[in-house]
Short mmCIF file of C-alpha atoms in Angstrom, two decimals:
data_model
loop_
_atom_site.label_atom_id
_atom_site.label_comp_id
_atom_site.label_asym_id
_atom_site.label_seq_id
_atom_site.Cartn_x
_atom_site.Cartn_y
_atom_site.Cartn_z
CA UNK A 2 -0.86 70.84 -116.47
CA UNK A 3 -4.41 69.83 -117.41
CA UNK A 4 -3.47 66.71 -119.49
CA UNK A 5 -6.53 64.76 -120.79
CA UNK A 6 -6.64 60.86 -121.48
CA UNK A 7 -6.27 61.31 -125.19
CA UNK A 8 -3.35 63.27 -124.70
CA UNK A 9 -1.63 60.90 -122.43
CA UNK A 10 -2.70 57.78 -124.87
CA UNK A 11 -0.34 59.74 -127.35
CA UNK A 12 2.15 60.34 -125.16
CA UNK A 13 2.98 56.99 -123.31
CA UNK A 14 4.21 55.10 -126.74
CA UNK A 15 6.88 58.23 -127.19
CA UNK A 16 8.22 57.20 -123.90
CA UNK A 17 8.49 53.36 -123.96
CA UNK A 18 11.96 53.85 -125.17
CA UNK A 19 13.14 55.74 -122.05
CA UNK A 20 11.58 52.82 -120.12
CA UNK A 21 13.91 50.60 -121.64
CA UNK A 22 16.59 52.74 -120.85
CA UNK A 23 15.60 52.94 -117.14
CA UNK A 24 15.66 49.34 -117.12
CA UNK A 25 19.17 48.95 -118.40
CA UNK A 26 20.16 51.49 -115.63
CA UNK A 27 18.52 49.55 -112.76
CA UNK A 28 19.96 46.34 -114.02
CA UNK A 29 23.48 47.93 -113.38
CA UNK A 30 22.95 46.88 -109.45
CA UNK A 31 20.00 44.62 -110.32
CA UNK A 32 20.25 42.46 -113.02
CA UNK A 33 16.72 40.95 -113.10
CA UNK A 34 15.57 44.02 -114.63
CA UNK A 35 16.78 42.40 -117.92
CA UNK A 36 14.44 39.57 -117.67
CA UNK A 37 10.59 39.36 -118.56
CA UNK A 38 10.62 42.29 -121.01
CA UNK A 39 8.19 40.69 -123.11
CA UNK A 40 5.70 41.17 -120.44
CA UNK A 41 6.42 44.68 -119.83
CA UNK A 42 6.42 45.46 -123.84
CA UNK A 43 3.33 43.16 -124.24
CA UNK A 44 5.10 41.01 -127.25
CA UNK A 45 4.86 37.84 -125.39
CA UNK A 46 1.87 36.37 -123.64
CA UNK A 47 0.37 36.76 -120.76
CA UNK A 48 -1.04 33.69 -118.48
CA UNK A 49 -4.04 32.12 -119.61
CA UNK A 50 -7.47 31.88 -117.06
CA UNK A 51 -8.22 28.53 -116.52
CA UNK A 52 -11.16 26.94 -118.34
CA UNK A 53 -14.40 27.74 -116.52
CA UNK A 54 -12.79 29.63 -113.56
CA UNK A 55 -13.51 32.55 -111.95
CA UNK A 56 -10.37 34.71 -112.07
CA UNK A 57 -9.26 37.75 -109.76
CA UNK A 58 -6.70 39.70 -110.93
CA UNK A 59 -4.39 41.59 -108.19
CA UNK A 60 -1.73 43.99 -109.12
CA UNK A 61 0.86 44.62 -106.34
CA UNK A 62 3.56 46.58 -107.76
CA UNK A 63 6.53 46.00 -105.61
CA UNK A 64 7.36 44.11 -102.09
CA UNK A 65 5.43 45.80 -99.55
CA UNK A 66 2.73 45.64 -101.84
CA UNK A 67 2.95 42.01 -102.73
CA UNK A 68 3.19 41.07 -98.94
CA UNK A 69 0.11 42.83 -97.97
CA UNK A 70 -1.80 40.59 -100.58
CA UNK A 71 -1.14 37.56 -98.75
CA UNK A 72 -3.85 37.80 -96.32
CA UNK A 73 -6.25 39.00 -98.77
CA UNK A 74 -5.24 36.23 -101.43
CA UNK A 75 -5.35 33.49 -98.61
CA UNK A 76 -9.13 34.72 -97.91
CA UNK A 77 -10.10 34.85 -101.81
CA UNK A 78 -8.69 31.32 -101.94
CA UNK A 79 -10.81 29.79 -98.86
CA UNK A 80 -13.92 32.02 -100.03
CA UNK A 81 -13.82 30.97 -103.50
CA UNK A 82 -12.50 27.27 -104.28
CA UNK A 83 -13.50 27.71 -107.75
CA UNK A 84 -11.18 31.33 -108.14
CA UNK A 85 -7.93 31.65 -110.13
CA UNK A 86 -5.59 34.63 -109.27
CA UNK A 87 -3.41 36.44 -111.47
CA UNK A 88 -0.87 38.61 -109.37
CA UNK A 89 0.88 41.19 -111.39
CA UNK A 90 3.96 43.15 -110.22
CA UNK A 91 6.04 46.17 -111.92
CA UNK A 92 9.54 45.18 -109.99
CA UNK A 93 11.64 41.84 -109.92
CA UNK A 94 11.57 42.18 -106.10
CA UNK A 95 8.10 42.48 -105.92
CA UNK A 96 7.86 39.68 -108.31
CA UNK A 97 10.36 37.42 -105.89
CA UNK A 98 8.11 38.45 -103.16
CA UNK A 99 5.10 37.21 -105.00
CA UNK A 100 6.72 33.58 -105.53
CA UNK A 101 6.32 33.01 -101.68
CA UNK A 102 2.10 34.05 -102.31
CA UNK A 103 1.93 31.54 -105.59
CA UNK A 104 3.39 28.95 -103.16
CA UNK A 105 0.13 29.09 -100.98
CA UNK A 106 -1.79 27.54 -104.10
CA UNK A 107 0.46 27.05 -107.12
CA UNK A 108 -2.43 25.15 -108.97
CA UNK A 109 -4.55 28.37 -108.78
CA UNK A 110 -2.28 31.21 -108.71
CA UNK A 111 -0.42 32.46 -111.72
CA UNK A 112 2.08 35.67 -112.08
CA UNK A 113 3.66 37.84 -114.43
CA UNK A 114 4.88 41.55 -114.74
CA UNK A 115 1.94 44.13 -115.72
CA UNK A 116 2.90 45.93 -119.01
CA UNK A 117 3.71 49.73 -119.68
CA UNK A 118 0.89 51.65 -119.68
CA UNK A 119 0.39 51.83 -123.33
CA UNK A 120 -3.18 51.13 -125.23
CA UNK A 121 -2.03 48.19 -127.45
CA UNK A 122 -0.06 46.46 -124.56
CA UNK A 123 -3.03 47.18 -121.96
CA UNK A 124 -5.71 45.54 -124.52
CA UNK A 125 -3.34 42.86 -125.26
CA UNK A 126 -3.24 41.96 -121.34
CA UNK A 127 -6.79 42.42 -120.96
CA UNK A 128 -7.74 40.17 -124.02
CA UNK A 129 -5.18 37.16 -122.80
CA UNK A 130 -5.84 37.22 -119.20
CA UNK A 131 -9.85 37.56 -119.33
CA UNK A 132 -9.86 38.96 -115.55
CA UNK A 133 -13.46 39.08 -114.03
CA UNK A 134 -12.34 41.49 -111.37
CA UNK A 135 -9.25 43.45 -111.11
CA UNK A 136 -7.59 44.81 -107.63
CA UNK A 137 -5.29 47.49 -107.57
CA UNK A 138 -3.02 47.80 -104.30
CA UNK A 139 -2.25 50.94 -102.98
CA UNK A 140 -1.53 53.82 -104.82
CA UNK A 141 -1.19 52.50 -108.16
CA UNK A 142 -3.18 54.44 -110.88
CA UNK A 143 -2.25 53.80 -114.56
CA UNK A 144 -4.84 55.86 -116.60
CA UNK A 145 -5.19 53.71 -120.07
CA UNK A 146 -5.24 50.31 -117.53
CA UNK A 147 -8.20 51.67 -115.40
CA UNK A 148 -9.69 53.33 -118.92
CA UNK A 149 -9.82 50.01 -120.82
CA UNK A 150 -10.78 48.08 -117.70
CA UNK A 151 -13.86 50.24 -117.48
CA UNK A 152 -14.57 50.17 -121.09
CA UNK A 153 -14.30 46.46 -120.91
CA UNK A 154 -16.78 46.51 -118.12
CA UNK A 155 -14.46 44.88 -115.65
CA UNK A 156 -15.06 45.69 -112.09
CA UNK A 157 -12.05 47.20 -110.39
CA UNK A 158 -11.17 48.17 -106.80
CA UNK A 159 -8.41 49.96 -105.33
CA UNK A 160 -7.46 48.14 -102.34
CA UNK A 161 -5.40 49.08 -98.99
CA UNK A 162 -5.39 52.68 -100.82
CA UNK A 163 -3.15 55.31 -99.23
CA UNK A 164 -2.55 58.67 -100.44
CA UNK A 165 -0.17 60.88 -98.37
CA UNK A 166 -0.86 65.13 -98.93
CA UNK A 167 2.72 64.77 -100.69
CA UNK A 168 1.41 62.47 -103.11
CA UNK A 169 -1.71 64.18 -103.61
CA UNK A 170 0.09 67.22 -104.41
CA UNK A 171 2.02 65.63 -106.97
CA UNK A 172 -0.89 63.76 -108.46
CA UNK A 173 -3.06 66.92 -108.70
CA UNK A 174 -0.46 68.43 -111.19
CA UNK A 175 -2.38 66.83 -113.69
CA UNK A 176 -5.74 66.98 -112.30
CA UNK A 177 -7.55 66.32 -115.46
CA UNK A 178 -6.09 63.07 -115.80
CA UNK A 179 -5.77 62.05 -112.56
CA UNK A 180 -9.61 62.42 -111.76
CA UNK A 181 -10.64 60.81 -114.73
CA UNK A 182 -8.62 57.93 -114.11
CA UNK A 183 -9.23 57.55 -110.40
CA UNK A 184 -13.27 57.69 -111.30
CA UNK A 185 -12.90 54.60 -113.09
CA UNK A 186 -12.32 52.59 -110.10
CA UNK A 187 -15.71 50.86 -109.07
CA UNK A 188 -14.88 51.02 -105.21
CA UNK A 189 -12.25 52.12 -103.12
CA UNK A 190 -10.89 50.63 -99.72
CA UNK A 191 -9.06 53.49 -98.00
CA UNK A 192 -6.58 52.61 -95.09
CA UNK A 193 -7.74 55.82 -93.16
CA UNK A 194 -10.22 58.85 -92.96
CA UNK A 195 -7.44 61.13 -94.25
CA UNK A 196 -6.34 58.82 -97.13
CA UNK A 197 -9.97 58.78 -98.00
CA UNK A 198 -10.62 62.60 -97.77
CA UNK A 199 -7.92 63.14 -100.44
CA UNK A 200 -8.97 60.03 -102.60
CA UNK A 201 -12.15 61.63 -102.90
CA UNK A 202 -10.65 64.86 -103.78
CA UNK A 203 -8.78 63.58 -106.54
CA UNK A 204 -12.15 62.04 -108.01
CA UNK A 205 -12.48 58.29 -106.60
CA UNK A 206 -16.17 57.09 -105.78
CA UNK A 207 -17.50 54.80 -103.37
CA UNK A 208 -15.17 54.97 -100.79
CA UNK A 209 -15.15 52.72 -97.88
CA UNK A 210 -12.55 52.69 -95.09
CA UNK A 211 -11.29 49.06 -94.25
CA UNK A 212 -7.71 49.96 -92.19
CA UNK A 213 -4.79 48.39 -93.71
CA UNK A 214 -3.96 44.89 -95.03
CA UNK A 215 -0.16 45.23 -93.95
CA UNK A 216 -1.47 45.00 -90.58
CA UNK A 217 -3.27 41.66 -91.06
CA UNK A 218 -0.56 39.89 -91.65
CA UNK A 219 0.61 37.52 -89.18
CA UNK A 220 3.95 37.00 -88.01
CA UNK A 221 5.13 33.26 -89.50
CA UNK A 222 5.27 30.83 -87.15
CA UNK A 223 8.54 29.61 -88.89
CA UNK A 224 10.15 32.78 -88.66
CA UNK A 225 9.16 33.31 -84.90
CA UNK A 226 10.50 29.55 -84.26
CA UNK A 227 14.09 30.53 -85.77
CA UNK A 228 14.16 33.85 -83.91
CA UNK A 229 14.00 31.82 -80.95
CA UNK A 230 16.53 29.32 -81.81
CA UNK A 231 18.86 32.29 -83.04
CA UNK A 232 17.93 34.38 -79.80
CA UNK A 233 20.32 32.98 -77.01
CA UNK A 234 23.59 32.86 -79.24
CA UNK A 235 23.46 36.99 -79.43
CA UNK A 236 24.54 37.12 -75.49
CA UNK A 237 23.44 40.93 -75.92
CA UNK A 238 20.30 42.93 -76.52
CA UNK A 239 19.71 43.60 -79.95
CA UNK A 240 18.71 46.99 -81.90
CA UNK A 241 17.19 46.62 -84.97
CA UNK A 242 17.69 49.33 -87.84
CA UNK A 243 14.74 48.18 -90.05
CA UNK A 244 14.34 48.52 -93.65
CA UNK A 245 16.74 51.57 -94.01
CA UNK A 246 17.04 53.92 -96.65
CA UNK A 247 19.72 55.52 -98.86
CA UNK A 248 21.32 58.34 -96.90
CA UNK A 249 20.34 56.96 -93.33
CA UNK A 250 22.80 54.32 -92.79
CA UNK A 251 25.65 56.39 -92.68
CA UNK A 252 24.30 58.70 -89.89
CA UNK A 253 23.22 55.91 -87.72
CA UNK A 254 26.40 53.70 -88.24
CA UNK A 255 27.97 57.02 -87.17
CA UNK A 256 26.13 57.36 -84.03
CA UNK A 257 26.48 53.72 -83.18
CA UNK A 258 30.56 54.27 -83.32
CA UNK A 259 30.15 57.41 -81.38
CA UNK A 260 28.05 56.11 -78.53
CA UNK A 261 30.78 54.06 -77.47
CA UNK A 262 28.43 50.68 -77.05
CA UNK A 263 29.66 48.55 -79.59
CA UNK A 264 30.66 45.87 -77.21
CA UNK A 265 27.77 45.03 -75.10
CA UNK A 266 24.75 45.73 -78.04
CA UNK A 267 24.22 44.06 -81.20
CA UNK A 268 22.96 45.93 -84.23
CA UNK A 269 20.84 44.22 -86.82
CA UNK A 270 21.05 47.00 -89.85
CA UNK A 271 18.46 45.85 -92.70
CA UNK A 272 18.57 47.98 -95.97
CA UNK A 273 14.92 47.85 -97.78
CA UNK A 274 16.41 47.63 -101.12
CA UNK A 275 19.19 44.52 -102.16
CA UNK A 276 20.76 46.56 -104.39
CA UNK A 277 21.98 48.52 -101.82
CA UNK A 278 23.33 45.98 -99.67
CA UNK A 279 26.63 46.21 -101.25
CA UNK A 280 26.85 50.02 -100.57
CA UNK A 281 26.00 49.30 -96.86
CA UNK A 282 28.82 47.03 -96.47
CA UNK A 283 31.20 49.39 -97.44
CA UNK A 284 30.05 52.05 -95.20
CA UNK A 285 30.61 49.23 -92.40
CA UNK A 286 34.00 48.85 -93.50
CA UNK A 287 34.77 52.49 -93.68
CA UNK A 288 33.72 52.95 -90.34
CA UNK A 289 35.53 50.43 -88.85
CA UNK A 290 32.97 48.72 -86.58
CA UNK A 291 33.14 44.82 -86.59
CA UNK A 292 30.42 43.39 -88.31
CA UNK A 293 29.19 40.03 -90.44
CA UNK A 294 26.80 39.44 -93.32
CA UNK A 295 23.60 37.31 -92.40
CA UNK A 296 24.18 35.55 -95.95
CA UNK A 297 27.19 34.01 -94.30
CA UNK A 298 25.59 33.04 -91.32
CA UNK A 299 24.21 29.30 -91.85
CA UNK A 300 23.66 28.44 -88.15
CA UNK A 301 23.54 30.42 -84.96
CA UNK A 302 26.71 29.34 -83.59
CA UNK A 303 28.29 31.13 -86.11
CA UNK A 304 27.70 34.54 -85.03
CA UNK A 305 30.47 36.18 -83.56
CA UNK A 306 30.86 39.05 -81.29
CA UNK A 307 30.75 41.73 -84.06
CA UNK A 308 28.87 44.69 -83.64
CA UNK A 309 26.85 44.68 -86.39
CA UNK A 310 24.78 42.19 -88.39
CA UNK A 311 24.18 43.22 -91.93
CA UNK A 312 20.79 41.71 -93.07
CA UNK A 313 21.76 41.08 -96.44
CA UNK A 314 18.92 38.84 -97.28
CA UNK A 315 15.24 39.09 -98.53
CA UNK A 316 11.74 37.83 -96.94
CA UNK A 317 13.68 37.49 -93.41
CA UNK A 318 11.92 40.79 -91.67
CA UNK A 319 9.78 38.85 -89.15
CA UNK A 320 12.70 36.76 -88.48
CA UNK A 321 14.71 40.41 -87.89
CA UNK A 322 11.63 41.64 -85.90
CA UNK A 323 11.61 38.60 -83.34
CA UNK A 324 15.31 38.78 -82.81
CA UNK A 325 15.15 42.33 -81.61
CA UNK A 326 14.66 44.11 -78.36
CA UNK A 327 14.17 47.38 -79.70
CA UNK A 328 13.71 48.87 -83.38
CA UNK A 329 14.76 51.65 -84.91
CA UNK A 330 12.55 52.39 -88.06
CA UNK A 331 13.95 53.11 -91.40
CA UNK A 332 12.46 55.74 -93.83
CA UNK A 333 11.61 58.02 -91.19
CA UNK A 334 15.04 59.48 -91.07
CA UNK A 335 15.31 60.90 -94.83
CA UNK A 336 12.09 61.94 -96.96
CA UNK A 337 10.69 58.63 -97.34
CA UNK A 338 7.79 58.88 -94.99
CA UNK A 339 8.61 55.67 -92.98
CA UNK A 340 8.24 52.21 -93.19
CA UNK A 341 5.36 49.55 -91.83
CA UNK A 342 5.81 50.08 -88.05
CA UNK A 343 3.23 47.37 -87.31
CA UNK A 344 5.55 44.40 -88.30
CA UNK A 345 7.76 44.70 -85.09
CA UNK A 346 5.21 45.90 -82.68
CA UNK A 347 3.15 42.83 -83.87
CA UNK A 348 5.81 40.78 -82.16
CA UNK A 349 5.87 42.97 -79.15
CA UNK A 350 8.78 45.49 -79.85
CA UNK A 351 8.64 48.88 -79.26
CA UNK A 352 9.86 51.46 -81.85
CA UNK A 353 11.46 54.27 -82.61
CA UNK A 354 10.70 56.75 -85.71
CA UNK A 355 12.41 59.92 -86.65
CA UNK A 356 10.31 62.98 -88.07
CA UNK A 357 9.16 61.84 -91.34
CA UNK A 358 6.40 59.40 -91.21
CA UNK A 359 3.68 60.78 -93.84
CA UNK A 360 2.88 57.41 -95.18
CA UNK A 361 2.03 56.12 -91.67
CA UNK A 362 0.97 59.47 -89.98
CA UNK A 363 -2.26 58.27 -88.25
CA UNK A 364 -0.39 54.96 -87.02
CA UNK A 365 2.64 56.68 -85.54
CA UNK A 366 0.23 59.45 -83.99
CA UNK A 367 -1.69 56.22 -82.42
CA UNK A 368 1.63 54.71 -81.36
CA UNK A 369 2.73 57.71 -79.92
CA UNK A 370 -0.27 58.09 -77.60
CA UNK A 371 -0.36 54.33 -76.75
CA UNK A 372 3.28 54.64 -75.79
CA UNK A 373 4.55 52.01 -78.50
CA UNK A 374 6.71 54.37 -80.46
CA UNK A 375 8.84 57.30 -79.30
CA UNK A 376 9.78 60.04 -82.15
CA UNK A 377 13.08 61.51 -82.14
CA UNK A 378 14.77 64.17 -84.58
CA UNK A 379 17.65 62.28 -85.70
CA UNK A 380 20.07 59.13 -85.62
CA UNK A 381 21.90 60.24 -82.96
CA UNK A 382 18.87 60.47 -80.88
CA UNK A 383 17.50 57.37 -82.11
CA UNK A 384 20.69 55.34 -80.86
CA UNK A 385 20.57 57.43 -77.59
CA UNK A 386 16.85 55.97 -77.00
CA UNK A 387 17.24 52.80 -77.69
CA UNK A 388 20.32 52.41 -75.55
CA UNK A 389 18.13 54.36 -72.82
CA UNK A 390 15.48 51.48 -73.02
CA UNK A 391 18.06 48.69 -72.82
CA UNK A 392 19.49 50.26 -69.68
CA UNK A 393 15.82 50.24 -67.90
CA UNK A 394 14.62 46.60 -68.39
CA UNK A 395 11.37 47.80 -66.84
CA UNK A 396 11.04 50.43 -68.81
CA UNK A 397 11.48 48.09 -71.96
CA UNK A 398 9.25 45.38 -70.76
CA UNK A 399 6.18 47.92 -70.70
CA UNK A 400 7.08 49.37 -74.03
CA UNK A 401 6.90 46.00 -75.10
CA UNK A 402 3.68 45.18 -73.62
CA UNK A 403 2.11 48.53 -75.16
CA UNK A 404 3.64 47.47 -78.55
CA UNK A 405 1.84 44.31 -78.98
CA UNK A 406 -1.58 45.86 -77.69
CA UNK A 407 -1.13 48.73 -79.87
CA UNK A 408 -0.66 46.25 -82.92
CA UNK A 409 -3.87 44.45 -82.28
CA UNK A 410 -5.94 47.58 -82.61
CA UNK A 411 -5.08 47.53 -86.29
CA UNK A 412 -6.28 43.88 -87.54
CA UNK A 413 -9.79 43.46 -89.32
CA UNK A 414 -8.84 44.99 -92.86
CA UNK A 415 -8.70 41.57 -94.23
CA UNK A 416 -12.63 40.74 -93.43
CA UNK A 417 -13.57 44.46 -94.19
CA UNK A 418 -12.40 44.12 -97.56
CA UNK A 419 -13.66 41.15 -98.42
CA UNK A 420 -17.11 42.10 -97.50
CA UNK A 421 -16.38 44.96 -100.30
CA UNK A 422 -15.08 42.42 -102.71
CA UNK A 423 -17.80 40.27 -102.42
CA UNK A 424 -20.30 42.99 -103.24
CA UNK A 425 -18.06 43.87 -106.27
CA UNK A 426 -17.81 40.16 -107.41
CA UNK A 427 -22.05 39.59 -106.94
CA UNK A 428 -22.39 42.62 -109.50
CA UNK A 429 -20.24 40.84 -111.90
#
C-alpha cells in the first residue's frame, strides 16, 4: 500500500478515537493507561526547557528501550553539565522504568508521554519542549513526528536501532511512507551489520554500527548485593525462567511438573509484562505446583520449600539473574524473537533459548559459538537441558565462565553512540 505522508496526515486524526478505545481496553488489566491522557492527546502542557539550557530529548517507548537509555543518559549528564534531558514514553511501564532514570539527576531530567502522531499534537509538543537534538530509541518510526522535526531543523538520531527481517517486511507494506520517514533521521546508529543493511534498504542515511546499548548496562551493585544475601536461603539450585511471554508459561510449567524435579530445584518464573502476573499465578494454581509470590517475601528468611517463586515485581531482573544458576530465556519459545540474553550472561549465568531468536539473532549465534548459549526446540527440552547442567557441576561452571566472557565482548556501544551524538550536537 503506497500511502504518502500527506495521506497519513489526514488519516491519523480519524484514528484517535480508536486510540482512546485501545487505552480503555488496556486499562482493564493495567489501570495506569487511564493516566496522562492530556499528554497523549496534547490537550495539556509538556515540560518546558530550563532557561538557557541545551535540551536533548530521548524517546524510549517501553521498559526495554527505557532501561537501555541509562548508560547513554549517564554519559550525556557527565559530558554536558549544562544540558537538560526530556525522556518520553508510550507505555505506563516505560514511564515507571523512566522514573529510575530521572532519579539520576531529577533537577536535569523531565519526563512525559509522547503524544499521538497527529500534526497538531506533534507541533505543540515541539513548540513547548523545544528540543535542540532528538534521539529515538530502537525502531520507533512516527512519520509526522519525524517530518515536523526535520521541518523545524531539529537534528534527529535513531539510536540503538535494530530491524528484524520480519519487522522490515511489515514496514515495507507501506514503502513510500516508511522510506520518507526513515530519511528524516540525520544519523542512524545500528546495533549490527544486518540491521544496518535493512535500515538502509528502508531509506536510512548516514548509518554507523555502534552495537547495543542494552549490553552496556552494568549490573547494579545493590541488586548483586541483594542476590548474595538471598542466595543461601534457597538451599537449592535456581533455574530462572526470564521474561516469559503469553503462551510460554503453560508448557514450561508442565515441563517442570513432568520432570519430577520439584523438590531439589527452585524455579524462578518472571513474566515480562506485569499485567500478566495474575494470569500466570492462575496457571501455577491449576498446575498443583507449590509456589510463592516474590511480592509476599520481604526478607529472604521467609522463603520456604516452594517449587516456584513467581517474580511478580518490576525492576529486579538483575537481582533475579544473579540468583540463578541457569537461565531459560523467555520470548524464544513463542513468536516473539527472544529477550535480552546479555543480562544473565553479564553476571555469569549461561542461557538456554528456544527457536525464535530473530530480535537477537546475531548475538545468539555468537553465544552459541562461545558455548554461553544452548538452543533447544521446546519448553520440555529447555527444562531437561537446565537440569542436565545442574547435574554436571563442572560443565555448568565452564558454561558460567564462557557466559561472562561472551558478555564482555558486547560492551562499548555507549562510547560509540556518544561519538556520533557529539558530532550531531556540533552541527546544531
